[in-house]
Short mmCIF file of C-alpha atoms (C1' of nucleotides) in Angstrom, two decimals:
data_model
loop_
_atom_site.label_atom_id
_atom_site.label_comp_id
_atom_site.label_asym_id
_atom_site.label_seq_id
_atom_site.Cartn_x
_atom_site.Cartn_y
_atom_site.Cartn_z
CA MET O 1 2.21 5.08 11.22
CA SER O 2 0.11 2.01 11.39
CA GLY O 3 -0.70 0.40 14.61
CA GLY O 4 0.17 -3.29 13.57
CA VAL O 5 3.62 -2.05 13.53
CA GLU O 6 3.60 -2.34 17.37
CA TRP O 7 2.04 -5.79 17.03
CA ALA O 8 4.26 -7.06 14.72
CA LEU O 9 7.53 -6.07 17.02
CA HIS O 10 6.02 -7.84 20.00
CA CYS O 11 5.16 -10.94 18.17
CA CYS O 12 8.80 -11.10 16.52
CA VAL O 13 10.00 -10.46 19.96
CA VAL O 14 8.19 -13.24 21.47
CA LEU O 15 8.96 -15.56 18.68
CA THR O 16 12.56 -15.54 19.84
CA THR O 17 11.51 -17.66 22.61
CA SER O 18 10.12 -20.61 20.72
CA SER O 19 11.83 -22.60 18.14
CA ARG O 20 8.52 -24.60 17.05
CA PRO O 21 5.97 -22.81 15.07
CA VAL O 22 3.55 -20.69 17.27
CA PRO O 23 -0.15 -20.07 15.70
CA ALA O 24 -1.47 -16.89 15.21
CA ALA O 25 -4.24 -17.44 17.19
CA ARG O 26 -1.81 -18.51 20.13
CA LEU O 27 0.03 -15.13 19.49
CA ALA O 28 -3.22 -12.89 19.44
CA GLU O 29 -4.34 -14.52 22.95
CA LEU O 30 -0.93 -13.91 24.37
CA HIS O 31 -1.40 -10.24 23.31
CA ASP O 32 -5.24 -10.03 23.84
CA VAL O 33 -5.81 -8.57 20.06
CA SER O 34 -7.90 -9.63 17.47
CA GLY O 35 -6.79 -12.82 15.97
CA SER O 36 -8.34 -12.33 12.49
CA TYR O 37 -6.21 -8.83 12.16
CA LEU O 38 -3.17 -9.60 13.49
CA ALA O 39 -3.16 -12.39 10.94
CA LYS O 40 -2.68 -9.36 8.23
CA GLN O 41 0.26 -8.32 10.13
CA LEU O 42 1.73 -11.89 9.98
CA GLN O 43 0.94 -12.47 6.50
CA SER O 44 2.93 -9.31 5.71
CA LEU O 45 6.12 -10.28 7.64
CA ALA O 46 5.84 -13.49 6.05
CA ARG O 47 5.75 -11.99 2.56
CA ALA O 48 8.80 -9.87 3.44
CA GLY O 49 10.55 -13.28 4.64
CA LEU O 50 10.98 -12.37 7.99
CA ILE O 51 8.75 -15.15 9.01
CA HIS O 52 8.07 -18.35 7.57
CA SER O 53 4.76 -20.34 7.88
CA VAL O 54 3.90 -23.93 8.67
CA GLN O 55 0.60 -25.51 7.61
CA GLY O 56 -1.06 -28.51 9.25
CA LYS O 57 -1.95 -29.65 12.61
CA SER O 58 1.14 -28.43 14.59
CA GLY O 59 1.79 -25.47 12.35
CA GLY O 60 2.15 -21.64 12.89
CA TYR O 61 4.88 -18.87 12.19
CA ALA O 62 8.63 -19.19 13.08
CA LEU O 63 11.51 -16.43 12.43
CA THR O 64 13.33 -17.17 9.43
CA ARG O 65 16.86 -15.82 10.17
CA ALA O 66 18.18 -15.10 13.70
CA PRO O 67 16.88 -12.50 15.82
CA GLU O 68 20.27 -10.65 15.40
CA SER O 69 20.06 -10.73 11.58
CA ILE O 70 16.19 -8.68 11.69
CA SER O 71 16.25 -4.95 12.31
CA VAL O 72 12.97 -3.16 13.29
CA LEU O 73 13.45 -1.32 10.20
CA ASP O 74 12.71 -4.68 8.40
CA VAL O 75 9.72 -5.21 10.36
CA VAL O 76 8.60 -1.60 9.72
CA HIS O 77 9.05 -1.89 6.03
CA ALA O 78 7.00 -5.09 5.91
CA VAL O 79 4.15 -3.65 7.55
CA ASP O 80 4.07 -0.11 6.76
CA GLY O 81 5.65 -0.57 3.27
CA PRO O 82 9.02 0.71 2.07
CA GLY O 83 7.74 3.63 0.55
CA PRO O 84 8.79 7.13 2.10
CA ALA O 85 6.55 9.03 4.48
CA PHE O 86 6.89 12.34 3.01
CA VAL O 87 5.68 12.37 -0.91
CA CYS O 88 6.66 14.93 -3.05
CA THR O 89 3.96 16.14 -5.57
CA GLU O 90 6.40 18.10 -7.63
CA ILE O 91 4.15 21.46 -6.79
CA ARG O 92 7.31 23.30 -8.19
CA GLN O 93 5.94 21.96 -11.65
CA ARG O 94 2.60 23.68 -11.40
CA GLY O 95 0.87 26.88 -11.16
CA PRO O 96 1.44 29.94 -13.31
CA LEU O 97 5.10 30.35 -12.04
CA ALA O 98 6.22 26.59 -12.48
CA THR O 99 9.49 25.38 -12.68
CA PRO O 100 10.36 24.20 -16.24
CA PRO O 101 11.07 20.51 -16.26
CA GLY O 102 14.79 20.95 -17.40
CA ASP O 103 15.49 22.96 -14.31
CA CYS O 104 14.20 20.05 -12.05
CA THR O 105 17.11 17.58 -12.15
CA GLY O 106 17.22 16.58 -8.91
CA ALA O 107 14.30 16.50 -5.91
CA CYS O 108 13.22 20.00 -4.74
CA PRO O 109 14.87 21.27 -1.56
CA ILE O 110 11.89 20.83 0.56
CA ALA O 111 11.84 17.07 -0.54
CA ARG O 112 15.49 16.60 0.21
CA ALA O 113 14.85 18.24 3.61
CA MET O 114 12.30 15.76 4.71
CA TRP O 115 14.16 12.76 3.17
CA THR O 116 17.34 13.62 5.03
CA ALA O 117 15.33 13.14 8.45
CA GLU O 118 13.94 9.98 6.99
CA THR O 119 17.07 8.57 6.32
CA ALA O 120 18.13 9.32 9.95
CA TRP O 121 14.94 7.88 11.33
CA ARG O 122 15.56 4.78 9.13
CA ASP O 123 19.28 4.45 10.02
CA ALA O 124 18.36 4.33 13.78
CA LEU O 125 15.90 1.97 13.32
CA ALA O 126 18.18 0.05 11.38
CA GLY O 127 20.85 0.00 13.89
CA ILE O 128 18.28 -2.14 16.13
CA THR O 129 17.73 -5.71 16.11
CA ILE O 130 15.03 -7.92 17.60
CA ALA O 131 17.82 -9.59 19.74
CA ASP O 132 18.38 -6.12 20.97
CA LEU O 133 14.63 -5.70 22.04
CA ALA O 134 14.55 -9.29 23.14
CA ARG O 135 17.75 -8.38 25.62
CA ASP O 136 16.11 -5.41 26.73
CA VAL O 137 13.08 -7.32 27.72
CA ASP O 138 15.28 -9.22 29.90
CA ALA O 139 16.87 -6.16 31.31
CA ASP O 140 13.65 -4.79 32.43
CA SER O 141 11.71 -7.70 33.52
CA GLY O 142 13.78 -10.14 34.21
CA PRO O 143 15.21 -13.34 32.52
CA GLU O 144 11.96 -15.24 33.97
CA ALA O 145 9.55 -13.14 31.80
CA LEU O 146 10.66 -14.29 28.56
CA ALA O 147 10.71 -17.92 30.04
CA THR O 148 7.57 -17.86 30.73
CA VAL O 149 6.24 -16.58 27.52
CA ARG O 150 8.10 -19.40 25.98
CA ALA O 151 6.57 -22.07 28.47
CA TRP O 152 2.79 -20.23 27.79
CA LEU O 153 3.45 -20.37 23.68
CA THR O 154 4.64 -24.03 23.85
CA GLY O 155 2.51 -25.46 25.95
CA ASP O 156 -0.99 -26.96 26.71
CA PRO O 157 -3.87 -25.28 24.91
CA ALA O 158 -5.60 -25.38 28.08
CA GLY O 159 -3.40 -23.14 29.11
CA MET U 1 2.64 12.01 7.07
CA SER U 2 -0.12 14.17 5.81
CA GLY U 3 0.00 16.05 2.42
CA GLY U 4 -0.76 19.17 3.78
CA VAL U 5 2.94 19.45 5.19
CA GLU U 6 4.35 19.56 1.50
CA TRP U 7 2.30 22.61 1.14
CA ALA U 8 2.80 24.40 4.35
CA LEU U 9 6.32 24.20 3.79
CA HIS U 10 6.21 25.64 0.24
CA CYS U 11 4.11 28.71 1.53
CA CYS U 12 6.55 29.53 4.21
CA VAL U 13 9.24 29.64 1.74
CA VAL U 14 7.51 32.10 -0.62
CA LEU U 15 6.27 33.85 2.19
CA THR U 16 9.89 34.94 2.75
CA THR U 17 9.54 36.86 -0.55
CA SER U 18 6.97 39.12 0.74
CA SER U 19 6.82 41.48 3.82
CA ARG U 20 3.41 42.24 3.02
CA PRO U 21 0.41 40.23 3.53
CA VAL U 22 -0.36 37.69 1.03
CA PRO U 23 -4.02 36.19 0.78
CA ALA U 24 -4.59 32.33 0.90
CA ALA U 25 -6.07 32.64 -2.40
CA ARG U 26 -3.42 33.87 -4.06
CA LEU U 27 -1.02 31.50 -2.44
CA ALA U 28 -3.52 28.23 -3.58
CA GLU U 29 -3.43 29.90 -6.93
CA LEU U 30 0.31 29.84 -7.37
CA HIS U 31 0.97 26.64 -6.13
CA ASP U 32 -2.30 25.28 -8.37
CA VAL U 33 -4.04 23.58 -5.21
CA SER U 34 -7.48 23.88 -3.54
CA GLY U 35 -7.80 27.26 -2.19
CA SER U 36 -10.53 25.86 0.38
CA TYR U 37 -8.16 23.23 1.75
CA LEU U 38 -5.17 25.39 2.00
CA ALA U 39 -6.84 27.70 4.51
CA LYS U 40 -6.91 24.93 6.47
CA GLN U 41 -3.28 24.49 6.59
CA LEU U 42 -2.52 27.87 6.92
CA GLN U 43 -5.05 28.22 9.71
CA SER U 44 -2.79 25.66 11.48
CA LEU U 45 0.24 27.59 10.93
CA ALA U 46 -1.55 30.56 12.19
CA ARG U 47 -2.77 28.97 15.22
CA ALA U 48 0.74 27.52 15.98
CA GLY U 49 2.03 31.36 15.66
CA LEU U 50 4.52 30.86 12.58
CA ILE U 51 2.31 32.99 10.65
CA HIS U 52 -0.17 35.61 11.37
CA SER U 53 -3.25 36.82 9.62
CA VAL U 54 -4.34 40.33 8.66
CA GLN U 55 -8.06 40.60 8.15
CA GLY U 56 -9.68 42.89 5.73
CA LYS U 57 -9.47 44.48 1.99
CA SER U 58 -5.38 44.33 2.13
CA GLY U 59 -4.99 41.45 4.44
CA GLY U 60 -3.62 37.71 4.18
CA TYR U 61 -0.89 35.78 5.88
CA ALA U 62 2.71 36.77 6.58
CA LEU U 63 5.83 35.12 8.71
CA THR U 64 5.68 35.93 12.26
CA ARG U 65 9.05 35.48 13.02
CA ALA U 66 12.31 35.73 10.94
CA PRO U 67 12.68 32.66 8.79
CA GLU U 68 16.11 31.92 10.26
CA SER U 69 13.98 31.22 13.53
CA ILE U 70 11.31 29.07 12.02
CA SER U 71 12.45 25.17 11.60
CA VAL U 72 11.06 22.70 9.43
CA LEU U 73 10.09 21.16 12.71
CA ASP U 74 8.07 23.89 13.69
CA VAL U 75 6.13 23.72 10.51
CA VAL U 76 5.25 19.74 10.58
CA HIS U 77 4.22 20.21 14.67
CA ALA U 78 1.95 23.02 13.17
CA VAL U 79 0.53 21.03 10.60
CA ASP U 80 0.69 17.13 11.76
CA GLY U 81 0.51 17.53 15.40
CA PRO U 82 3.18 17.15 17.74
CA GLY U 83 2.47 13.86 18.83
CA PRO U 84 4.72 10.80 18.07
CA ALA U 85 3.96 8.72 15.26
CA PHE U 86 4.58 5.69 16.92
CA VAL U 87 1.69 5.08 19.97
CA CYS U 88 2.47 2.49 22.68
CA THR U 89 -0.72 0.95 23.49
CA GLU U 90 1.03 -1.08 26.60
CA ILE U 91 0.36 -4.48 24.98
CA ARG U 92 2.54 -5.76 27.86
CA GLN U 93 -0.35 -4.86 30.36
CA ARG U 94 -2.46 -7.11 28.39
CA GLY U 95 -3.43 -10.70 27.86
CA PRO U 96 -2.89 -13.63 30.24
CA LEU U 97 0.79 -13.01 30.77
CA ALA U 98 0.48 -9.06 31.35
CA THR U 99 3.41 -7.31 33.13
CA PRO U 100 2.32 -6.04 36.45
CA PRO U 101 1.79 -2.28 36.53
CA GLY U 102 4.51 -1.93 39.13
CA ASP U 103 7.09 -3.13 36.60
CA CYS U 104 6.31 -0.57 34.01
CA THR U 105 8.23 2.13 35.25
CA GLY U 106 9.32 3.33 32.01
CA ALA U 107 8.36 3.18 28.44
CA CYS U 108 8.64 -0.99 27.03
CA PRO U 109 12.00 -1.33 24.87
CA ILE U 110 9.72 -1.42 21.56
CA ALA U 111 8.52 1.94 22.15
CA ARG U 112 11.96 2.99 23.23
CA ALA U 113 13.53 2.13 19.93
CA MET U 114 10.65 3.78 18.07
CA TRP U 115 11.14 6.78 19.84
CA THR U 116 14.59 6.91 19.81
CA ALA U 117 14.20 6.90 15.76
CA GLU U 118 11.58 9.63 15.96
CA THR U 119 13.95 11.65 17.92
CA ALA U 120 16.54 11.68 15.47
CA TRP U 121 14.11 12.26 12.83
CA ARG U 122 13.03 15.61 15.04
CA ASP U 123 16.37 16.70 15.39
CA ALA U 124 17.47 16.36 11.67
CA LEU U 125 13.84 18.46 10.88
CA ALA U 126 14.78 21.09 13.38
CA GLY U 127 18.05 21.92 12.33
CA ILE U 128 16.93 22.99 9.04
CA THR U 129 15.26 26.11 8.81
CA ILE U 130 12.81 27.94 6.48
CA ALA U 131 15.91 30.53 5.62
CA ASP U 132 17.87 27.30 4.64
CA LEU U 133 15.11 25.83 2.24
CA ALA U 134 14.81 29.59 0.89
CA ARG U 135 18.72 29.55 0.29
CA ASP U 136 18.32 26.13 -1.51
CA VAL U 137 16.04 27.16 -3.97
CA ASP U 138 18.28 30.14 -4.68
CA ALA U 139 21.14 27.78 -5.43
CA ASP U 140 18.80 25.26 -7.22
CA SER U 141 16.84 27.72 -9.75
CA GLY U 142 18.85 30.84 -9.41
CA PRO U 143 18.14 34.15 -7.54
CA GLU U 144 15.76 35.20 -10.21
CA ALA U 145 13.12 32.53 -9.19
CA LEU U 146 12.19 33.67 -5.90
CA ALA U 147 12.46 37.17 -7.36
CA THR U 148 9.77 36.49 -10.00
CA VAL U 149 7.80 35.08 -6.93
CA ARG U 150 7.97 38.05 -4.90
CA ALA U 151 6.83 39.81 -7.81
CA TRP U 152 3.69 37.54 -8.77
CA LEU U 153 2.80 37.39 -4.92
CA THR U 154 2.91 41.21 -4.78
CA GLY U 155 1.76 42.52 -8.16
CA ASP U 156 -1.66 43.20 -9.58
CA PRO U 157 -4.49 40.41 -9.30
CA ALA U 158 -4.78 40.44 -12.89
CA GLY U 159 -1.43 38.51 -13.20
"C1'" DT V 1 -21.02 54.82 6.26
"C1'" DA V 2 -21.46 51.58 2.70
"C1'" DT V 3 -18.66 48.10 0.59
"C1'" DA V 4 -15.47 44.72 -0.74
"C1'" DC V 5 -12.65 41.87 0.67
"C1'" DT V 6 -10.15 39.04 4.09
"C1'" DC V 7 -10.08 35.24 7.56
"C1'" DG V 8 -12.26 31.67 10.65
"C1'" DG V 9 -14.76 27.69 12.03
"C1'" DA V 10 -18.63 23.97 11.02
"C1'" DT V 11 -19.98 21.10 7.19
"C1'" DA V 12 -19.68 16.55 3.44
"C1'" DA V 13 -16.63 13.25 0.54
"C1'" DG V 14 -13.28 10.01 -0.02
"C1'" DA V 15 -9.44 7.25 1.32
"C1'" DA V 16 -6.68 4.50 3.95
"C1'" DT V 17 -6.62 1.80 8.05
"C1'" DA V 18 -8.77 -1.68 11.07
"C1'" DA V 19 -11.41 -5.53 11.61
"C1'" DT V 20 -13.73 -9.83 9.78
"C1'" DC V 21 -15.18 -13.97 7.50
"C1'" DC V 22 -14.85 -18.19 5.02
"C1'" DG V 23 -11.84 -21.60 1.60
"C1'" DA V 24 -7.41 -24.01 0.56
"C1'" DG V 25 -3.85 -27.05 2.07
"C1'" DT V 26 -1.44 -30.19 5.37
"C1'" DA V 27 0.49 -32.87 9.65
"C1'" DT V 28 -1.82 -35.85 12.64
"C1'" DC V 29 -4.10 -39.91 14.63
"C1'" DA V 30 -6.77 -43.92 13.79
"C1'" DT D 1 -4.01 -45.40 4.34
"C1'" DG D 2 -7.80 -42.52 4.73
"C1'" DA D 3 -10.40 -39.09 7.56
"C1'" DT D 4 -9.67 -35.51 10.58
"C1'" DA D 5 -8.87 -31.37 12.91
"C1'" DC D 6 -6.00 -27.70 12.53
"C1'" DT D 7 -3.32 -24.25 10.12
"C1'" DC D 8 -2.67 -20.34 6.92
"C1'" DG D 9 -4.46 -17.21 3.07
"C1'" DG D 10 -6.89 -14.01 0.17
"C1'" DA D 11 -11.33 -11.52 -0.33
"C1'" DT D 12 -14.53 -8.69 1.93
"C1'" DT D 13 -16.80 -5.07 5.07
"C1'" DA D 14 -16.88 -1.32 8.89
"C1'" DT D 15 -14.77 2.40 10.88
"C1'" DT D 16 -11.33 6.17 11.34
"C1'" DC D 17 -8.67 9.82 9.16
"C1'" DT D 18 -7.54 12.58 5.86
"C1'" DT D 19 -9.13 15.54 2.02
"C1'" DA D 20 -12.00 18.91 -0.11
"C1'" DT D 21 -15.92 22.26 0.38
"C1'" DC D 22 -19.12 25.62 1.93
"C1'" DC D 23 -21.06 29.70 4.11
"C1'" DG D 24 -20.43 33.11 8.01
"C1'" DA D 25 -17.90 37.00 11.07
"C1'" DG D 26 -15.13 40.66 11.07
"C1'" DT D 27 -12.22 44.47 9.26
"C1'" DA D 28 -9.59 47.99 6.25
"C1'" DT D 29 -10.84 50.80 2.44
"C1'" DA D 30 -13.10 54.11 -0.25
#
DNA sequence: TATACTCGGATAAGAATAATCCGAGTATCA
DNA sequence: TGATACTCGGATTATTCTTATCCGAGTATA
């Protein structure tokens, strides 16, 4: 799993505090990460339609949908791609004892087992929304935490 | 997820057919994969205690435990390592609005969400054993499939 | 006792990730 | 209305991890 997922999730959570677009550079400064690279993750989120970009002087990124309708799985798929983590190379069809292609109607038992587990993983991620995460942050650090973030994000660049 | 997991699982399944040690080179030929690299995965399995190596002229690898007591999760952990796929870099403790370390008693909500999903994934893999996979192969390809593999593995090197 | 076969760890090549840069476009402000 | 300053966007490079390979240590065999 690429580390960009963590950054993307944190960005989505803090974006729930601001209805105005937030520049990528400001998000990078808030999290103390490379702005040049965070831009890449934000572009992935934008391509997936989770956030939308606003160009121009007071532009930036803002959530496209309500936080309740953005699942953690949506973010993971946007950043890491929707493909399965386990890729079956059809080993059973290779070697001297290869299974005839006619007998390979479905996926091989090993791939089925791995994909079943991945489905459980995806179902768990699909059941958690960005709104849930924001609520958990409130529960952990108190409501003033995200309020402070909101003020910092929308405040004066001199900070 | 590294591709070696697929090879390791296939090797464990075919090893259920033979009580005698099977050389790594023979397993590689059966699956038509790089013998030099498959050796690396088998060594990982041996270090984890899932298989044991026998040196000498008629040596090779054999399962250490009964197939019913080796879970798919055991194999994945042996090859890919037991660490979590999602690593939390404690972003909340960085930047101008860093959360004080005193407030960070537990994992942050984002890490909790990701790790909950990983637990679901591990639970699914822990519930499937190598014996289950071998039974599924029988169901898919018929009992003669693994019997043929057994004969080929233990048979004359001339093939 | 010599031999041939086995595993085991240390060593290079390749791919994917992580990080960076500069050009295209738009709302702002004079 | 026009110049400007700030924004995003894709193409380019460095680094880490995975993949692949090789040769040396050890043991049952004959």
